[in-house]
Coordinates of C-alpha atoms and ligand atoms in Angstrom, one line a residue:
X768 CA 147.0 108.9 80.1
X769 CA 144.7 106.5 78.2
X770 CA 145.0 102.8 78.8
X771 CA 144.4 100.5 76.0
X772 CA 142.3 97.6 76.9
X773 CA 143.5 94.2 75.9
X774 CA 140.9 91.9 74.4
X775 CA 139.2 89.9 77.1
X776 CA 136.9 87.3 75.5
X777 CA 134.6 85.0 77.4
X778 CA 135.0 81.7 76.1
X779 CA 132.0 80.1 74.2
X780 CA 133.1 76.5 74.7
X781 CA 130.5 76.3 77.6
X782 CA 127.7 76.3 75.0
X783 CA 126.8 73.6 72.7
X784 CA 124.5 74.6 69.9
X785 CA 122.9 71.9 67.8
X786 CA 122.8 72.4 63.9
X787 CA 119.0 72.5 63.9
X788 CA 116.1 72.8 66.6
X789 CA 112.3 71.4 66.9
X790 CA 109.7 72.5 69.1
X791 CA 109.2 71.6 72.6
X792 CA 106.0 70.3 73.1
X793 CA 104.6 68.0 75.9
X794 CA 108.1 67.7 77.6
X795 CA 109.9 66.5 74.4
X796 CA 111.6 68.1 71.3
X797 CA 109.5 67.5 68.2
X798 CA 111.0 68.1 64.7
X799 CA 109.8 70.8 62.6
X800 CA 109.0 71.0 59.0
X801 CA 110.6 74.1 57.6
X802 CA 113.6 75.9 59.3
X803 CA 115.2 79.4 58.9
X804 CA 118.6 80.3 60.3
X805 CA 119.4 82.2 63.3
X806 CA 122.8 84.1 63.3
X807 CA 125.0 85.8 65.5
X808 CA 124.6 89.6 64.6
X809 CA 128.1 90.3 65.9
X810 CA 129.5 88.2 62.9
X811 CA 126.6 87.2 60.9
X812 CA 127.8 83.5 61.4
X813 CA 124.8 81.1 61.0
X814 CA 124.5 79.6 64.8
X815 CA 121.8 77.2 64.1
X816 CA 118.5 76.4 62.3
X817 CA 115.0 77.2 64.1
X818 CA 111.7 75.4 63.5
X819 CA 109.0 77.6 61.8
X820 CA 105.9 76.6 63.6
X821 CA 102.7 76.2 61.8
X822 CA 99.1 76.0 62.8
X823 CA 99.4 72.4 63.6
X824 CA 102.3 72.7 65.7
X825 CA 100.5 75.4 67.8
X826 CA 97.6 73.3 68.1
X827 CA 99.5 70.1 69.4
X828 CA 101.1 72.6 71.9
X829 CA 97.9 74.0 72.7
X830 CA 96.6 70.4 73.5
X831 CA 99.4 69.6 75.5
X832 CA 99.1 72.5 77.7
X833 CA 95.4 71.9 78.1
X834 CA 95.9 68.3 79.0
X835 CA 98.9 69.3 81.5
X836 CA 96.5 71.9 83.0
X837 CA 93.6 69.5 83.7
X838 CA 95.4 66.4 84.6
X839 CA 98.5 67.6 86.6
X840 CA 98.8 71.3 87.0
X841 CA 95.6 72.4 88.3
X842 CA 95.6 69.4 90.8
X843 CA 99.0 70.3 92.5
X844 CA 98.9 72.7 95.6
X845 CA 100.5 76.0 95.3
X846 CA 103.2 74.8 97.5
X847 CA 104.1 71.8 95.3
X848 CA 104.1 74.3 92.0
X849 CA 106.5 76.5 94.1
X850 CA 109.0 73.7 94.5
X851 CA 109.3 73.5 90.7
X852 CA 109.6 77.1 90.3
X853 CA 112.5 77.0 93.0
X854 CA 114.0 74.1 91.3
X855 CA 114.0 76.0 87.9
X856 CA 115.4 79.0 89.3
X857 CA 118.2 77.0 91.1
X858 CA 119.1 75.3 87.7
X859 CA 119.2 78.6 85.9
X860 CA 121.6 79.8 88.5
X861 CA 123.8 76.8 88.1
X862 CA 123.8 77.3 84.3
X863 CA 124.0 80.9 84.4
X864 CA 127.2 81.1 82.4
X865 CA 126.1 78.9 79.6
X866 CA 123.0 80.9 79.3
X867 CA 124.7 84.2 79.2
X868 CA 127.4 83.0 76.6
X869 CA 124.3 81.7 74.5
X870 CA 122.3 84.9 74.9
X871 CA 125.1 87.0 73.9
X872 CA 125.8 84.8 70.6
X873 CA 122.3 84.8 69.6
X874 CA 121.3 88.6 70.4
X875 CA 124.7 90.5 70.1
X876 CA 124.0 92.1 73.6
X877 CA 127.6 92.4 75.5
X878 CA 128.5 89.4 78.0
X879 CA 128.7 92.1 80.7
X880 CA 124.9 92.6 80.6
X881 CA 123.8 89.0 79.9
X882 CA 126.1 88.0 83.0
X883 CA 125.3 90.8 85.3
X884 CA 121.9 91.6 84.4
X885 CA 119.7 89.5 82.3
X886 CA 120.5 86.2 83.7
X887 CA 120.5 87.1 87.5
X888 CA 117.2 88.9 86.9
X889 CA 115.9 85.8 85.2
X890 CA 116.5 83.7 88.1
X891 CA 115.3 86.5 90.4
X892 CA 112.0 86.1 88.6
X893 CA 111.6 82.4 89.2
X894 CA 112.5 82.7 93.0
X895 CA 110.1 85.6 93.4
X896 CA 107.2 83.9 92.0
X897 CA 108.1 80.5 93.5
X898 CA 107.5 82.3 96.8
X899 CA 103.9 83.6 95.7
X900 CA 102.7 80.1 94.4
X901 CA 101.4 79.3 97.8
X902 CA 100.4 82.6 98.8
X903 CA 97.6 83.7 96.2
X904 CA 94.8 83.2 98.8
X905 CA 96.2 85.8 101.1
X906 CA 97.5 88.4 98.4
X907 CA 94.4 90.4 98.1
X908 CA 93.7 89.0 94.7
X909 CA 90.0 87.8 95.5
X910 CA 88.6 84.8 97.1
X911 CA 90.4 81.6 95.8
X912 CA 91.8 83.1 92.7
X913 CA 91.7 80.6 89.6
X914 CA 94.1 80.3 86.9
X915 CA 92.7 81.0 83.2
X916 CA 94.1 77.5 81.9
X917 CA 96.4 77.9 79.0
X918 CA 98.3 81.3 78.6
X919 CA 99.6 82.2 75.2
X920 CA 102.9 84.1 75.4
X921 CA 104.6 86.0 72.7
X922 CA 108.0 87.7 73.6
X923 CA 110.4 90.1 71.6
X924 CA 114.2 89.7 71.0
X925 CA 115.7 92.6 73.0
X926 CA 115.5 90.6 76.3
X927 CA 114.9 87.1 75.3
X928 CA 115.3 84.9 78.2
X929 CA 114.3 87.8 80.6
X930 CA 111.0 88.2 78.7
X931 CA 110.4 84.5 79.0
X932 CA 111.0 84.7 82.7
X933 CA 108.7 87.5 83.1
X934 CA 106.0 85.5 81.2
X935 CA 106.6 82.0 82.2
X936 CA 107.2 82.8 86.1
X937 CA 103.9 84.3 86.8
X938 CA 101.9 82.1 84.8
X939 CA 103.2 78.8 86.4
X940 CA 102.9 80.2 89.8
X941 CA 99.5 81.2 89.3
X942 CA 98.7 77.7 88.2
X943 CA 98.4 78.2 84.5
X944 CA 100.1 76.2 81.7
X945 CA 101.8 77.9 78.7
X946 CA 102.5 77.9 75.0
X947 CA 105.2 80.4 74.5
X948 CA 106.9 81.7 71.3
X949 CA 110.3 83.3 71.2
X950 CA 111.2 86.1 68.6
X951 CA 112.6 84.8 65.2
X952 CA 116.1 86.3 65.8
X953 CA 116.5 85.0 69.4
X954 CA 115.1 81.4 70.0
X955 CA 118.2 79.6 71.4
X956 CA 118.0 80.5 75.1
X957 CA 114.3 79.7 75.0
X958 CA 115.1 76.3 73.8
X959 CA 117.8 75.9 76.2
X960 CA 115.2 76.7 79.0
X961 CA 113.2 73.7 77.5
X962 CA 115.9 71.7 78.8
X963 CA 115.9 73.3 82.1
X964 CA 112.3 72.3 82.3
X965 CA 113.3 68.8 81.5
X966 CA 116.0 68.8 84.1
X967 CA 113.6 70.1 86.6
X968 CA 111.3 67.4 85.9
X969 CA 108.5 69.8 85.3
X970 CA 105.5 67.7 84.5
X971 CA 105.1 67.3 80.6
X972 CA 103.2 70.0 78.8
X973 CA 103.2 72.6 81.5
X974 CA 105.5 74.6 79.4
X975 CA 105.7 74.3 75.5
X976 CA 107.7 76.4 73.0
X977 CA 106.8 76.8 69.6
X978 CA 109.3 78.9 67.6
X979 CA 108.4 80.7 64.5
X980 CA 107.5 84.2 63.1
X981 CA 104.5 86.8 63.3
X982 CA 102.2 83.9 61.5
X983 CA 103.2 81.4 64.5
X984 CA 102.4 84.2 66.8
X985 CA 99.0 84.9 65.3
X986 CA 98.3 81.3 65.5
X987 CA 98.9 81.3 69.2
X988 CA 96.7 84.6 69.6
X989 CA 93.9 83.0 67.4
X990 CA 93.7 79.7 69.0
X991 CA 90.5 78.8 70.8
X992 CA 92.0 76.8 73.3
X993 CA 94.1 79.8 74.7
X994 CA 92.4 82.1 77.4
X995 CA 95.1 84.5 78.2
X996 CA 97.5 86.3 76.0
X997 CA 100.9 87.9 77.2
X998 CA 102.7 90.0 74.4
X999 CA 105.7 92.0 74.5
X1000 CA 106.8 93.7 71.4
X1001 CA 105.8 96.6 69.0
X1002 CA 102.7 98.7 69.2
X1003 CA 101.7 97.7 65.7
X1004 CA 101.6 93.9 66.5
X1005 CA 99.9 94.7 70.1
X1006 CA 97.1 96.5 68.0
X1007 CA 96.9 93.7 65.8
X1008 CA 96.5 91.4 68.9
X1009 CA 93.7 93.6 70.4
X1010 CA 91.8 93.6 67.2
X1011 CA 91.9 89.7 67.0
X1012 CA 90.8 89.1 70.5
X1013 CA 88.0 92.0 70.5
X1014 CA 85.1 89.7 70.0
X1015 CA 86.4 86.9 72.3
X1016 CA 86.5 86.4 75.9
X1017 CA 90.2 86.4 75.8
X1018 CA 92.3 88.4 78.2
X1019 CA 95.5 90.1 77.4
X1020 CA 98.4 92.0 78.7
X1021 CA 100.3 94.1 76.3
X1022 CA 103.9 95.5 76.9
X1023 CA 104.6 97.6 73.8
X1024 CA 106.7 100.5 72.7
X1025 CA 107.9 103.7 74.6
X1026 CA 109.9 107.0 74.3
X1027 CA 110.9 107.6 77.7
X1028 CA 111.6 111.0 78.9
X1029 CA 114.7 111.6 81.0
X1030 CA 114.4 114.8 82.7
X1031 CA 117.1 117.0 83.8
X1032 CA 116.7 119.8 86.1
X1033 CA 119.3 122.8 87.0
X1034 CA 120.1 121.2 90.4
X1035 CA 121.0 117.7 89.2
X1036 CA 124.4 116.2 90.0
X1037 CA 126.0 116.5 86.8
X1038 CA 128.5 113.4 86.8
X1039 CA 125.8 111.1 87.9
X1040 CA 123.3 112.3 85.6
X1041 CA 125.5 111.9 82.6
X1042 CA 125.9 108.5 83.8
X1043 CA 122.4 107.8 84.2
X1044 CA 121.9 109.5 80.5
X1045 CA 124.2 106.9 79.1
X1046 CA 122.9 104.0 81.0
X1047 CA 119.3 104.9 80.1
X1048 CA 119.9 105.1 76.3
X1049 CA 123.0 102.9 75.7
X1050 CA 122.2 99.8 77.9
X1051 CA 121.4 97.0 75.6
X1052 CA 122.1 99.1 72.5
X1053 CA 119.0 101.1 73.1
X1054 CA 116.9 98.1 72.3
X1055 CA 114.8 98.9 75.4
X1056 CA 111.1 99.7 75.4
X1057 CA 111.6 101.8 78.6
X1058 CA 115.0 103.6 77.4
X1059 CA 115.4 107.1 78.3
X1060 CA 115.5 107.8 74.4
X1061 CA 114.6 111.6 75.0
X1062 CA 116.7 113.9 77.2
X1063 CA 114.7 116.8 78.2
X1064 CA 117.1 119.1 79.9
X1065 CA 117.0 122.3 81.6
X1066 CA 118.2 125.0 79.1
X1067 CA 120.5 126.7 81.9
X1068 CA 122.5 123.4 82.2
X1069 CA 122.0 121.8 78.8
X1070 CA 125.6 123.0 77.5
X1071 CA 127.5 121.6 80.1
X1072 CA 125.6 118.2 80.2
X1073 CA 126.1 117.6 76.5
X1074 CA 129.6 118.6 76.8
X1075 CA 130.2 115.9 79.4
X1076 CA 128.0 113.3 77.9
X1077 CA 130.1 113.4 74.7
X1078 CA 133.4 113.0 76.7
X1079 CA 131.7 110.1 78.4
X1080 CA 130.4 108.8 75.2
X1081 CA 133.8 108.9 73.5
X1082 CA 134.7 106.4 76.1
X1083 CA 131.9 103.5 75.3
X1084 CA 133.5 100.6 74.1
X1085 CA 131.7 99.3 70.9
X1086 CA 132.7 95.7 69.7
X1087 CA 133.1 92.1 70.1
X1088 CA 129.9 91.3 72.6
X1089 CA 131.7 88.5 74.0
X1090 CA 134.6 90.7 75.2
X1091 CA 134.1 91.4 78.9
X1092 CA 135.2 95.1 78.5
X1093 CA 132.6 95.8 75.8
X1094 CA 129.9 98.3 76.6
X1095 CA 127.9 98.6 73.6
X1096 CA 127.3 95.4 71.4
X1097 CA 125.6 94.7 67.9
X1098 CA 122.2 95.5 66.7
X1099 CA 120.1 92.6 66.9
X1100 CA 119.3 92.3 63.0
X1101 CA 119.7 93.7 59.9
X1102 CA 116.1 94.9 59.8
X1103 CA 116.5 96.6 63.1
X1104 CA 119.9 98.3 61.8
X1105 CA 118.0 99.6 58.6
X1106 CA 115.1 101.1 60.9
X1107 CA 117.9 102.9 63.2
X1108 CA 119.5 104.2 60.1
X1109 CA 116.3 105.4 58.5
X1110 CA 115.1 107.4 61.5
X1111 CA 118.6 108.7 62.1
X1112 CA 118.6 109.9 58.5
X1113 CA 115.1 111.5 59.1
X1114 CA 116.7 113.4 62.0
X1115 CA 119.2 114.8 59.9
X1116 CA 116.8 115.9 57.3
X1117 CA 114.7 117.6 59.9
X1118 CA 117.3 119.8 60.9
X1119 CA 118.6 118.0 64.1
X1120 CA 122.3 118.0 64.7
X1121 CA 123.8 114.5 64.9
X1122 CA 127.0 113.7 66.9
X1123 CA 128.9 110.4 67.3
X1124 CA 132.2 109.5 68.8
X1125 CA 134.8 108.1 66.5
X1126 CA 134.2 104.3 66.5
X1127 CA 135.9 101.6 64.5
X1128 CA 132.9 99.4 63.6
X1129 CA 133.5 96.0 62.0
X1130 CA 132.3 95.5 58.3
X1131 CA 130.8 92.1 59.4
X1132 CA 127.7 92.2 61.6
X1133 CA 125.3 94.8 62.4
X1134 CA 126.7 98.0 64.2
X1135 CA 125.5 101.6 64.9
X1136 CA 127.8 104.0 66.8
X1137 CA 126.3 105.6 69.9
X1138 CA 124.6 108.7 68.9
X1139 CA 122.9 112.0 70.0
X1140 CA 120.8 114.4 68.1
X1141 CA 120.7 118.1 69.5
X1142 CA 118.4 120.6 68.4
X1143 CA 115.5 118.4 68.4
X1144 CA 111.8 119.9 68.4
X1145 CA 108.7 118.1 69.6
X1146 CA 107.7 117.9 66.1
X1147 CA 110.6 115.9 64.8
X1148 CA 110.0 112.4 64.2
X1149 CA 113.1 111.3 66.3
X1150 CA 111.0 112.9 69.1
X1151 CA 107.9 111.0 68.8
X1152 CA 108.8 107.4 67.3
X1153 CA 110.6 104.6 69.0
X1154 CA 114.2 104.3 67.4
X1155 CA 114.9 101.3 69.4
X1156 CA 118.6 101.9 69.0
X1157 CA 121.5 103.6 70.5
X1158 CA 120.0 107.1 69.4
X1159 CA 119.2 109.9 71.7
X1160 CA 117.2 113.1 71.1
X1161 CA 118.1 115.9 73.1
X1162 CA 115.2 118.5 74.0
X1163 CA 115.5 121.5 76.5
X1164 CA 113.0 123.3 78.7
X1165 CA 113.1 126.5 80.7
X1166 CA 110.1 126.0 83.3
X1167 CA 109.3 122.7 85.2
X1168 CA 105.8 122.8 83.5
X1169 CA 107.2 122.9 80.1
X1170 CA 109.3 119.8 80.9
X1171 CA 106.1 118.1 82.0
X1172 CA 104.3 118.9 78.9
X1173 CA 107.2 118.0 76.4
X1174 CA 107.7 114.6 78.4
X1175 CA 104.2 113.7 78.1
X1176 CA 103.6 114.8 74.6
X1177 CA 104.1 111.4 72.8
X1178 CA 101.5 108.4 72.2
X1179 CA 103.4 106.4 74.7
X1180 CA 103.7 106.2 78.4
X1181 CA 106.1 103.7 79.6
X1182 CA 109.0 105.2 81.4
X1183 CA 110.4 108.5 82.7
X1184 CA 113.5 109.5 84.8
X1185 CA 113.9 112.7 86.9
X1186 CA 117.1 114.3 87.9
X1187 CA 117.2 116.6 90.6
X1188 CA 118.6 117.3 94.1
X1189 CA 115.3 118.2 95.7
X1190 CA 112.7 115.6 97.0
X1191 CA 109.8 118.0 96.6
X1192 CA 110.8 118.4 92.9
X1193 CA 110.8 114.6 92.3
X1194 CA 107.4 114.0 93.9
X1195 CA 105.7 117.0 91.9
X1196 CA 107.2 115.7 88.6
X1197 CA 106.3 112.2 89.2
X1198 CA 102.6 113.2 89.9
X1199 CA 102.6 115.1 86.5
X1200 CA 104.4 112.5 84.5
X1201 CA 102.0 110.1 82.4
X1202 CA 104.3 107.0 82.8
X1203 CA 104.1 103.4 84.3
X1204 CA 107.6 103.5 85.7
X1205 CA 109.4 106.6 86.9
X1206 CA 112.8 106.5 88.2
X1207 CA 114.4 109.3 90.3
X1208 CA 118.1 109.9 90.0
X1209 CA 118.6 106.3 88.6
X1210 CA 117.4 104.9 85.5
X1211 CA 116.6 101.3 84.0
X1212 CA 116.4 99.4 87.5
X1213 CA 114.3 96.3 87.4
X1214 CA 113.0 94.2 90.1
X1215 CA 110.6 91.4 90.2
X1216 CA 108.6 92.8 93.0
X1217 CA 108.2 96.0 91.1
X1218 CA 105.1 96.3 88.6
X1219 CA 106.0 97.2 85.2
X1220 CA 103.9 98.6 82.3
X1221 CA 102.5 101.4 80.6
X1222 CA 99.7 104.0 79.6
X1223 CA 98.4 105.1 76.3
X1224 CA 100.1 103.2 73.4
X1225 CA 102.6 101.6 75.7
X1226 CA 100.2 98.9 76.6
X1227 CA 97.6 97.2 78.9
X1228 CA 98.2 95.8 82.5
X1229 CA 101.2 95.2 84.5
X1230 CA 104.0 92.7 84.7
X1231 CA 105.7 91.8 87.9
X1232 CA 104.9 92.2 91.5
X1233 CA 101.4 91.3 92.8
X1234 CA 99.8 93.4 90.1
X1235 CA 101.4 91.0 87.5
X1236 CA 100.0 88.0 89.3
X1237 CA 96.4 89.5 88.9
X1238 CA 96.8 89.5 85.0
X1239 CA 97.1 85.6 85.2
X1240 CA 94.1 84.8 87.5
X1241 CA 90.3 84.8 86.3
X1242 CA 89.1 86.8 89.2
X1243 CA 92.3 88.5 90.1
X1244 CA 91.5 92.2 90.4
X1245 CA 93.4 93.8 87.5
X1246 CA 95.5 96.9 88.4
X1247 CA 94.4 99.8 86.2
X1248 CA 96.2 101.3 83.4
X1249 CA 94.7 103.4 80.7
Ligands
NAI2302 P1 107.4 92.6 66.6 O1 106.4 93.1 67.6 O2 107.1 92.4 65.1 O3 107.7 91.1 67.2 C1 107.5 90.8 68.6 C2 107.2 89.3 68.5 O4 105.9 89.5 68.1 C3 107.9 88.3 67.9 O5 107.9 87.1 68.7 C4 107.3 88.3 66.6 O6 107.3 87.0 65.7 C5 105.7 88.3 67.1 N1 104.6 88.7 66.3 C6 104.9 89.4 64.9 N2 103.8 89.7 64.3 C7 102.8 89.1 65.1 C8 101.3 88.9 64.9 N3 100.7 89.6 64.0 N4 100.6 88.1 65.9 C9 101.4 87.8 67.0 N5 102.9 87.6 67.1 C10 103.3 88.4 66.2 O7 108.6 93.4 66.7 P2 109.8 93.4 65.8 O8 109.2 93.5 64.3 O9 110.9 92.5 66.1 O10 110.5 95.0 66.0 C11 109.9 96.3 65.5 C12 109.9 97.3 66.5 O11 109.2 97.1 67.5 C13 111.1 97.6 67.1 O12 111.9 98.5 66.3 C14 110.6 98.2 68.3 O13 110.5 99.9 68.0 C15 109.4 97.8 68.7 N6 109.7 96.5 69.7 C16 109.6 96.7 71.1 C17 109.7 95.9 71.8 C18 109.4 96.2 73.5 O14 110.1 95.7 74.2 N7 108.5 96.7 73.5 C19 110.6 94.6 71.8 C20 110.5 94.5 70.3 C21 110.4 95.4 69.5
MG2303 MG1 120.2 85.5 66.5

């Protein structure tokens, strides 16, 4: 017997969205010159208009951040800085529902995820880093580690507020001030965070938010007053940033793309593994740099796993992101939907077999049904390129060594998953996988104490944990990658 779910929409009355926003510079909102719309990707409703920051806005923000660094922030003890971080964390918790609803409206991800994953992790990042602020001298980061000054931070649209937290919390804990640019399609929660900075009475200019597009991001990267850059986004832009700073003293951490392998051995617990595969690729509509977008399954159990996966996929509820029952929300933008469709069409033309469950997708908004491709070979583009959508490529293997070879055969090296009952096999595989994050019998688990980052074209450096602090300190011992 199948139960139908009645609609259970979360009310949006808790958020109030202004018709137009400016930048947040030196503790105040200042108006922008040009604006562009931000929409709800589930309905195409225009939510607000966001300022397009130019060179002079970035310049004002950097000057404010420099002044805040020299006059206030660098003079405070770690203990005092920590208090601000605690205060921000507490306010974020108090306003969690407001942030969750706003994030869902602007991004298209399900309220279940913003409410239970994004926003709690955001608060956790601030709490965690609050605890570090007065302990930097004892963290094995070198003697009396010093901040850079102003950090320029550019973030993507897939986890808008969470990526802000990953960037802002360690920067402030280590004594830097920041100029941050949210992604063009998802600026609203960053602008609400600016209000939280005001509410926490964070000294003016410690956090500055300039909204805009790639040109605004490039202006931050190229500004001579910025000493450290933290970027999360596409490998293409990551490469541009690496080129732009190549002849400068600027330091950078780059969190880029991935094509994570989720490896299933023949002794894996089947039902748990199927859940893990679903979580690995359909969490956040697959807009996840560390998504388990390649299923690499042992040939002897492939048919059973795929059959059960299809049964499970047919139960994924796609639809209104504000509905508390929704599993898979809207694709973040029209551009991203086009990219997912194009790469999927390439999968068809290269001979892989596509399957999706029956889904009633709305005509308004941007939607893509959960999809798997079987019969994928390593040469297929859908086995090599990041699709960044709810699309899984399935490959098979016969020997453990073959699984390792296939898993490592991409330009990326961000994440991997191993499903097996045997601890010895998990340890063996984790030593052979070239991936910054490896999960065993689980997937997509995040914790502020755990460093995150990749090898090869997945980026430079680590974020989170003690390793992440080092990246914001001049003499901080950088943890190795690449
Ligand atoms: P993107 O890399 O263009 O955007 C990320 C951020 O960088 C945005 O804030 C953007 O405004 C900014 N930016 C763009 N050009 C810049 C430049 N020249 N200098 C400085 N900042 C710049 O990513 P996009 O176009 O939104 O997505 C394209 C693909 O990138 C996706 O399909 C996905 O494969 C990948 N991606 C990966 C992410 C990850 O978490 N690793 C996040 C977002 C996208
Ligand atoms: Mg939007």
